[in-house]
Short mmCIF file of C-alpha atoms in Angstrom, two decimals:
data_model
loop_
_atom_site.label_atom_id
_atom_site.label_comp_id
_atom_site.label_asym_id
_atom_site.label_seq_id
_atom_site.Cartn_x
_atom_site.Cartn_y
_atom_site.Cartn_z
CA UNK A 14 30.29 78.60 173.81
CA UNK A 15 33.68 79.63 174.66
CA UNK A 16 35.15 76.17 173.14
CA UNK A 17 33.11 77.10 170.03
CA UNK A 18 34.90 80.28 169.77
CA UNK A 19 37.87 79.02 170.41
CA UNK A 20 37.84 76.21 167.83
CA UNK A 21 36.45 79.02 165.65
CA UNK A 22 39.56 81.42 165.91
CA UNK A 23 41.63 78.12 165.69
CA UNK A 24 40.26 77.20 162.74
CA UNK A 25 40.55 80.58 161.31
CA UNK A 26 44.10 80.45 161.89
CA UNK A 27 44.96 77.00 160.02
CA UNK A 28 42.78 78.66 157.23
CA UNK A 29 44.81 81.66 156.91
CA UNK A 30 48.43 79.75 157.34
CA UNK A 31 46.91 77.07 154.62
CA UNK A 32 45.92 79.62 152.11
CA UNK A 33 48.22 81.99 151.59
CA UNK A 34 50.64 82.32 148.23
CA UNK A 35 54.05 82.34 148.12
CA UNK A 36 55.78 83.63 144.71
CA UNK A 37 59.55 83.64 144.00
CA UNK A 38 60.95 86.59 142.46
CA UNK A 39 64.89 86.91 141.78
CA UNK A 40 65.52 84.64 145.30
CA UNK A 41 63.34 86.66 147.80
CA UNK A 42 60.44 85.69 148.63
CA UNK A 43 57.20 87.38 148.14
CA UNK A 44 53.96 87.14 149.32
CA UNK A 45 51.10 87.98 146.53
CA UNK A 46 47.40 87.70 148.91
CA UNK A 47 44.18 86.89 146.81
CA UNK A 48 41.61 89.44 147.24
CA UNK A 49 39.31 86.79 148.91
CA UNK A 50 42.53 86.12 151.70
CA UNK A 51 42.35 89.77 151.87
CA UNK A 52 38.82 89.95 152.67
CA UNK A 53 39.36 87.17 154.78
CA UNK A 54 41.57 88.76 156.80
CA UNK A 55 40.21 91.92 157.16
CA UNK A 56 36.76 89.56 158.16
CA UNK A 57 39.14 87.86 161.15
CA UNK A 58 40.48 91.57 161.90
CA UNK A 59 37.63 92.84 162.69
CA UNK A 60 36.17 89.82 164.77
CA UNK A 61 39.36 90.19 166.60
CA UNK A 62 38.94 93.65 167.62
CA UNK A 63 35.24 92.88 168.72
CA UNK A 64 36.27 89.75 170.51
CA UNK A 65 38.95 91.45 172.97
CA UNK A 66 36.24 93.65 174.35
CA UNK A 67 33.49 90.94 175.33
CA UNK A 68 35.17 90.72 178.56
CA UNK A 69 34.72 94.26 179.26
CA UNK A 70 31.23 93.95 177.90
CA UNK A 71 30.55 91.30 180.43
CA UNK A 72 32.18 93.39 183.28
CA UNK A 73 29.75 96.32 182.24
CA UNK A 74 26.75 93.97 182.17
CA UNK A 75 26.97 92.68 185.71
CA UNK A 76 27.30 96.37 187.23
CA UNK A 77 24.65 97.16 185.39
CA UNK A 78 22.80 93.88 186.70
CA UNK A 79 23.77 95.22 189.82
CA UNK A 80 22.90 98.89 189.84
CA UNK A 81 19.39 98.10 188.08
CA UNK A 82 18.50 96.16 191.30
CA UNK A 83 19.43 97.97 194.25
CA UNK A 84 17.39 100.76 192.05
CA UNK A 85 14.87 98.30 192.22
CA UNK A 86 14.81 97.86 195.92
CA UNK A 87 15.03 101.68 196.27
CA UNK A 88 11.62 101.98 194.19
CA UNK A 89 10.16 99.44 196.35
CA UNK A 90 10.45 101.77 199.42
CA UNK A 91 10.02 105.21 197.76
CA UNK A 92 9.42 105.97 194.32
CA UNK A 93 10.84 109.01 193.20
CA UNK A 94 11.11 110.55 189.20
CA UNK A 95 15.10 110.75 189.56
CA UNK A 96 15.29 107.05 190.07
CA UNK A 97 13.07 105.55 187.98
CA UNK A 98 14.80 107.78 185.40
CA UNK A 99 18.06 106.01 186.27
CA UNK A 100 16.48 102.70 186.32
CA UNK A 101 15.13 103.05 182.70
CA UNK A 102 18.78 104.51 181.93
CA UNK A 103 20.37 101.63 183.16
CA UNK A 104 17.82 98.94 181.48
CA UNK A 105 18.24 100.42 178.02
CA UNK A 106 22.14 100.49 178.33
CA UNK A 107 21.86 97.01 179.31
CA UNK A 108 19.83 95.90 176.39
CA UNK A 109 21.98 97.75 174.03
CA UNK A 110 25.28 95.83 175.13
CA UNK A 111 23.52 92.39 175.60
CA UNK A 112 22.50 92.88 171.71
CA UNK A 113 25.78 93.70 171.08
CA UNK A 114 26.98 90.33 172.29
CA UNK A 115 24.25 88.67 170.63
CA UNK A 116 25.02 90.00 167.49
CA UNK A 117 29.01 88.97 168.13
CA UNK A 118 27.58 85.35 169.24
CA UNK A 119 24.87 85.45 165.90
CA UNK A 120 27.61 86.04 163.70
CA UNK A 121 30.17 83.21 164.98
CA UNK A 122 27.38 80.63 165.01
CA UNK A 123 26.88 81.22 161.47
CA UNK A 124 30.36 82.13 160.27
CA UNK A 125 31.94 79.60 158.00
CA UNK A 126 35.57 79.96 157.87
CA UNK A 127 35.61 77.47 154.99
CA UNK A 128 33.43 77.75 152.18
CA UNK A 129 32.74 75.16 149.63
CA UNK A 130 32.00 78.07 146.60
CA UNK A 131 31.91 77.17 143.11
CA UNK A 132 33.98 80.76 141.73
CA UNK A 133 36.28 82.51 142.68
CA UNK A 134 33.43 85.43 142.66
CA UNK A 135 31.32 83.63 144.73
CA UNK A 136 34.40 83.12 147.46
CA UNK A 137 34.95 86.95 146.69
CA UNK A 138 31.26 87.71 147.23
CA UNK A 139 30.96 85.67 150.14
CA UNK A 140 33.84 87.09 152.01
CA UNK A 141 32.90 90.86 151.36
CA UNK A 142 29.66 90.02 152.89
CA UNK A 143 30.91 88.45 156.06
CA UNK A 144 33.42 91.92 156.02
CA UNK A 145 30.47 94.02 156.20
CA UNK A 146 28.47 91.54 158.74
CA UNK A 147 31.31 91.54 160.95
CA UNK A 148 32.05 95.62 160.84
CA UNK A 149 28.42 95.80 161.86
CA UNK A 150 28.83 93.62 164.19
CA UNK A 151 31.74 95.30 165.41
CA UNK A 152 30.48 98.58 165.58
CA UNK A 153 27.86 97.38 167.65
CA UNK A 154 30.12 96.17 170.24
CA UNK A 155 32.32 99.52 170.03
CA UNK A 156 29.34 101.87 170.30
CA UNK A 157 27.45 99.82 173.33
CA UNK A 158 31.20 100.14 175.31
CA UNK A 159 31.43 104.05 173.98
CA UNK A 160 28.40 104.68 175.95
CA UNK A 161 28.60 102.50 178.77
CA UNK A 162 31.74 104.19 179.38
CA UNK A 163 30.01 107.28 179.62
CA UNK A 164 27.10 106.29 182.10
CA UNK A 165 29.27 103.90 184.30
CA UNK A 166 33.01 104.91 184.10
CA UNK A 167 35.72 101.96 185.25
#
């Protein structure tokens, strides 16, 4: 998986160096970005900002691994309201981030950083609907770390 990412953000890369304009104007140089490149990049912004906190996602998953069974062993020997509560804390938190990740991990495996469109508007369409996949996606990511950070500081 973490090859596949990387080829992905590799691959992203070459596509963004390969398909950008250049214009002359009056000997500067200027750089005039299609509104599909734009979309494009805003697309690999926001995977970017989602991908630099899966480590920290990770890191919260394992305490929570963690915490949710020495809870567990605590139950076995005494069950009491306060730590059951806890538990069930812990387990939703945990589910929340791990479909977090799964989204993150959804969205790569069907990402194409190269599409064979016929139009311009279908390249146009197809990148504003990969932005709003990947905010979603993002936002997912952001809010599961918002609120882990509140249960389980680090």
């Amino acid at each position: 998986m973490i090859i596949q990412q990387t080829l992905l953000i590799l691959c992203s890369v070459l596509l963004f160096s390969c398909q950008q304009i250049n214009k002359e104007t009056t000997g500067t140089e200027t750089k005039t970005i299609s509104t599909e490149d734009s979309l494009y990049h805003s697309v690999i912004g926001l995977h970017d900002e989602a991908m630099a906190k899966i480590g920290k996602m990770k890191g919260y998953q394992k305490s929570l691994e963690l915490k949710i069974d020495s809870l567990e062993k605590q139950l076995v020997l005494q069950k009491n309201e306060t730590t059951i509560t806890l538990k069930k804390k812990y387990e939703s938190l945990l589910t929340s981030l791990q479909q977090a990740e799964k989204g993150m991990n959804d969205w790569m495996d069907s990402f194409n950083p190269e599409p064979k469109l016929p139009s311009k508007t279908d390249l146009e369409k197809y990148w504003a609907d990969q932005q709003q996949k990947t905010k979603k996606m993002r936002d997912a990511i952001f809010d599961a770390l918002d609120s882990a950070n509140k249960i389980i500081p680090k």
